Amino acid sequence: MDVASGTKRRVLLHLPELMQVEFKFEKGAGGPLHAHPHIQVSYVAEGRFDVTIDGNTQTLEQGGSFIVPGGLMHGAKALTAGRLIEVFTPQRDEFV
């Protein structure tokens, strides 16, 4: 499912308590800063991303990962084409 220009989302697995989602990004694509109550764990499956969490930005490459506690502002921008595999608890009902 296209979620923004240059970004696609695919729900891989989900239960009410947990979900796993794949996001594919074209170079330069990304999500605006946002927050949600869910805990999010993300793994960089491919590519290179600038990841901002609570005002701090770091660059992560394939094999890197990050965690976002619920309620913190965060976002990512693809420096190259890439994929993020993300796990949310509880599930993001708006993705189902």
JSON list of C-alpha atoms in Angstrom, two decimals:
[
{"chain": "A", "resi": 1, "resn": "MET", "atom": "CA", "xyz": [0.00, 0.00, 0.00]},
{"chain": "A", "resi": 2, "resn": "ASP", "atom": "CA", "xyz": [1.36, 3.45, -0.91]},
{"chain": "A", "resi": 3, "resn": "VAL", "atom": "CA", "xyz": [1.42, 5.58, 2.23]},
{"chain": "A", "resi": 4, "resn": "ALA", "atom": "CA", "xyz": [3.27, 8.68, 0.99]},
{"chain": "A", "resi": 5, "resn": "SER", "atom": "CA", "xyz": [5.17, 9.73, -2.08]},
{"chain": "A", "resi": 6, "resn": "GLY", "atom": "CA", "xyz": [7.97, 7.19, -2.53]},
{"chain": "A", "resi": 7, "resn": "THR", "atom": "CA", "xyz": [6.91, 5.01, 0.41]},
{"chain": "A", "resi": 8, "resn": "LYS", "atom": "CA", "xyz": [5.04, 1.69, 0.49]},
{"chain": "A", "resi": 9, "resn": "ARG", "atom": "CA", "xyz": [3.81, -0.28, 3.50]},
{"chain": "A", "resi": 10, "resn": "ARG", "atom": "CA", "xyz": [3.10, -4.00, 3.80]},
{"chain": "A", "resi": 11, "resn": "VAL", "atom": "CA", "xyz": [1.78, -5.59, 7.00]},
{"chain": "A", "resi": 12, "resn": "LEU", "atom": "CA", "xyz": [3.63, -8.88, 7.46]},
{"chain": "A", "resi": 13, "resn": "LEU", "atom": "CA", "xyz": [2.01, -10.22, 10.65]},
{"chain": "A", "resi": 14, "resn": "HIS", "atom": "CA", "xyz": [-0.36, -8.90, 13.27]},
{"chain": "A", "resi": 15, "resn": "LEU", "atom": "CA", "xyz": [-2.13, -9.72, 16.49]},
{"chain": "A", "resi": 16, "resn": "PRO", "atom": "CA", "xyz": [-3.83, -7.18, 18.76]},
{"chain": "A", "resi": 17, "resn": "GLU", "atom": "CA", "xyz": [-0.69, -7.16, 20.95]},
{"chain": "A", "resi": 18, "resn": "LEU", "atom": "CA", "xyz": [1.98, -7.01, 18.24]},
{"chain": "A", "resi": 19, "resn": "MET", "atom": "CA", "xyz": [2.54, -6.34, 14.55]},
{"chain": "A", "resi": 20, "resn": "GLN", "atom": "CA", "xyz": [5.38, -6.47, 12.02]},
{"chain": "A", "resi": 21, "resn": "VAL", "atom": "CA", "xyz": [5.42, -4.14, 9.02]},
{"chain": "A", "resi": 22, "resn": "GLU", "atom": "CA", "xyz": [7.74, -3.65, 6.03]},
{"chain": "A", "resi": 23, "resn": "PHE", "atom": "CA", "xyz": [8.25, -0.13, 4.68]},
{"chain": "A", "resi": 24, "resn": "LYS", "atom": "CA", "xyz": [9.93, 0.41, 1.29]},
{"chain": "A", "resi": 25, "resn": "PHE", "atom": "CA", "xyz": [11.41, 3.83, 0.51]},
{"chain": "A", "resi": 26, "resn": "GLU", "atom": "CA", "xyz": [12.64, 5.44, -2.66]},
{"chain": "A", "resi": 27, "resn": "LYS", "atom": "CA", "xyz": [15.74, 7.61, -2.27]},
{"chain": "A", "resi": 28, "resn": "GLY", "atom": "CA", "xyz": [14.76, 10.89, -0.59]},
{"chain": "A", "resi": 29, "resn": "ALA", "atom": "CA", "xyz": [11.40, 9.62, 0.66]},
{"chain": "A", "resi": 30, "resn": "GLY", "atom": "CA", "xyz": [10.49, 9.60, 4.31]},
{"chain": "A", "resi": 31, "resn": "GLY", "atom": "CA", "xyz": [7.89, 10.11, 6.93]},
{"chain": "A", "resi": 32, "resn": "PRO", "atom": "CA", "xyz": [7.34, 13.47, 8.61]},
{"chain": "A", "resi": 33, "resn": "LEU", "atom": "CA", "xyz": [8.01, 13.75, 12.31]},
{"chain": "A", "resi": 34, "resn": "HIS", "atom": "CA", "xyz": [5.15, 12.13, 14.19]},
{"chain": "A", "resi": 35, "resn": "ALA", "atom": "CA", "xyz": [4.32, 10.37, 17.45]},
{"chain": "A", "resi": 36, "resn": "HIS", "atom": "CA", "xyz": [2.07, 7.49, 18.44]},
{"chain": "A", "resi": 37, "resn": "PRO", "atom": "CA", "xyz": [1.47, 5.63, 21.71]},
{"chain": "A", "resi": 38, "resn": "HIS", "atom": "CA", "xyz": [2.96, 2.37, 20.40]},
{"chain": "A", "resi": 39, "resn": "ILE", "atom": "CA", "xyz": [6.47, 1.14, 21.15]},
{"chain": "A", "resi": 40, "resn": "GLN", "atom": "CA", "xyz": [8.30, 0.77, 17.83]},
{"chain": "A", "resi": 41, "resn": "VAL", "atom": "CA", "xyz": [11.39, -1.30, 17.04]},
{"chain": "A", "resi": 42, "resn": "SER", "atom": "CA", "xyz": [12.91, -0.81, 13.58]},
{"chain": "A", "resi": 43, "resn": "TYR", "atom": "CA", "xyz": [15.54, -2.74, 11.63]},
{"chain": "A", "resi": 44, "resn": "VAL", "atom": "CA", "xyz": [17.28, -1.35, 8.54]},
{"chain": "A", "resi": 45, "resn": "ALA", "atom": "CA", "xyz": [16.98, -4.28, 6.12]},
{"chain": "A", "resi": 46, "resn": "GLU", "atom": "CA", "xyz": [18.38, -2.31, 3.17]},
{"chain": "A", "resi": 47, "resn": "GLY", "atom": "CA", "xyz": [19.69, 1.16, 2.52]},
{"chain": "A", "resi": 48, "resn": "ARG", "atom": "CA", "xyz": [20.77, 4.12, 4.59]},
{"chain": "A", "resi": 49, "resn": "PHE", "atom": "CA", "xyz": [18.50, 6.42, 6.62]},
{"chain": "A", "resi": 50, "resn": "ASP", "atom": "CA", "xyz": [18.65, 9.58, 8.71]},
{"chain": "A", "resi": 51, "resn": "VAL", "atom": "CA", "xyz": [16.55, 8.73, 11.76]},
{"chain": "A", "resi": 52, "resn": "THR", "atom": "CA", "xyz": [15.34, 11.44, 14.15]},
{"chain": "A", "resi": 53, "resn": "ILE", "atom": "CA", "xyz": [14.04, 10.49, 17.60]},
{"chain": "A", "resi": 54, "resn": "ASP", "atom": "CA", "xyz": [13.10, 13.14, 20.15]},
{"chain": "A", "resi": 55, "resn": "GLY", "atom": "CA", "xyz": [15.15, 15.79, 18.30]},
{"chain": "A", "resi": 56, "resn": "ASN", "atom": "CA", "xyz": [18.31, 13.67, 17.92]},
{"chain": "A", "resi": 57, "resn": "THR", "atom": "CA", "xyz": [19.30, 12.55, 14.41]},
{"chain": "A", "resi": 58, "resn": "GLN", "atom": "CA", "xyz": [21.64, 9.70, 13.52]},
{"chain": "A", "resi": 59, "resn": "THR", "atom": "CA", "xyz": [22.46, 7.93, 10.28]},
{"chain": "A", "resi": 60, "resn": "LEU", "atom": "CA", "xyz": [21.81, 4.19, 10.19]},
{"chain": "A", "resi": 61, "resn": "GLU", "atom": "CA", "xyz": [22.77, 1.69, 7.50]},
{"chain": "A", "resi": 62, "resn": "GLN", "atom": "CA", "xyz": [21.79, -1.87, 6.64]},
{"chain": "A", "resi": 63, "resn": "GLY", "atom": "CA", "xyz": [21.93, -4.00, 9.79]},
{"chain": "A", "resi": 64, "resn": "GLY", "atom": "CA", "xyz": [21.25, -1.07, 12.13]},
{"chain": "A", "resi": 65, "resn": "SER", "atom": "CA", "xyz": [18.24, -0.81, 14.39]},
{"chain": "A", "resi": 66, "resn": "PHE", "atom": "CA", "xyz": [16.50, 1.65, 16.67]},
{"chain": "A", "resi": 67, "resn": "ILE", "atom": "CA", "xyz": [13.70, 1.75, 19.22]},
{"chain": "A", "resi": 68, "resn": "VAL", "atom": "CA", "xyz": [11.13, 4.49, 19.73]},
{"chain": "A", "resi": 69, "resn": "PRO", "atom": "CA", "xyz": [9.30, 4.58, 23.07]},
{"chain": "A", "resi": 70, "resn": "GLY", "atom": "CA", "xyz": [5.62, 5.43, 22.80]},
{"chain": "A", "resi": 71, "resn": "GLY", "atom": "CA", "xyz": [4.81, 9.13, 22.56]},
{"chain": "A", "resi": 72, "resn": "LEU", "atom": "CA", "xyz": [8.19, 10.41, 21.25]},
{"chain": "A", "resi": 73, "resn": "MET", "atom": "CA", "xyz": [8.39, 12.46, 18.06]},
{"chain": "A", "resi": 74, "resn": "HIS", "atom": "CA", "xyz": [10.30, 10.57, 15.37]},
{"chain": "A", "resi": 75, "resn": "GLY", "atom": "CA", "xyz": [10.78, 10.19, 11.63]},
{"chain": "A", "resi": 76, "resn": "ALA", "atom": "CA", "xyz": [13.13, 8.79, 9.00]},
{"chain": "A", "resi": 77, "resn": "LYS", "atom": "CA", "xyz": [14.45, 9.94, 5.63]},
{"chain": "A", "resi": 78, "resn": "ALA", "atom": "CA", "xyz": [15.90, 7.54, 3.06]},
{"chain": "A", "resi": 79, "resn": "LEU", "atom": "CA", "xyz": [19.37, 8.64, 1.97]},
{"chain": "A", "resi": 80, "resn": "THR", "atom": "CA", "xyz": [19.29, 5.74, -0.51]},
{"chain": "A", "resi": 81, "resn": "ALA", "atom": "CA", "xyz": [16.48, 3.45, -1.60]},
{"chain": "A", "resi": 82, "resn": "GLY", "atom": "CA", "xyz": [15.83, 1.08, 1.29]},
{"chain": "A", "resi": 83, "resn": "ARG", "atom": "CA", "xyz": [13.59, -1.00, 3.53]},
{"chain": "A", "resi": 84, "resn": "LEU", "atom": "CA", "xyz": [12.72, -0.82, 7.21]},
{"chain": "A", "resi": 85, "resn": "ILE", "atom": "CA", "xyz": [11.18, -3.75, 9.08]},
{"chain": "A", "resi": 86, "resn": "GLU", "atom": "CA", "xyz": [9.22, -2.38, 12.02]},
{"chain": "A", "resi": 87, "resn": "VAL", "atom": "CA", "xyz": [7.53, -4.02, 14.99]},
{"chain": "A", "resi": 88, "resn": "PHE", "atom": "CA", "xyz": [4.83, -2.22, 16.97]},
{"chain": "A", "resi": 89, "resn": "THR", "atom": "CA", "xyz": [3.25, -3.08, 20.28]},
{"chain": "A", "resi": 90, "resn": "PRO", "atom": "CA", "xyz": [0.32, -3.01, 20.48]},
{"chain": "A", "resi": 91, "resn": "GLN", "atom": "CA", "xyz": [-0.65, -3.29, 16.81]},
{"chain": "A", "resi": 92, "resn": "ARG", "atom": "CA", "xyz": [-1.34, -0.12, 14.81]},
{"chain": "A", "resi": 93, "resn": "ASP", "atom": "CA", "xyz": [-5.06, -0.57, 14.15]},
{"chain": "A", "resi": 94, "resn": "GLU", "atom": "CA", "xyz": [-4.97, 2.01, 11.34]},
{"chain": "A", "resi": 95, "resn": "PHE", "atom": "CA", "xyz": [-2.57, -0.27, 9.40]},
{"chain": "A", "resi": 96, "resn": "VAL", "atom": "CA", "xyz": [-4.90, -3.29, 9.42]}
]
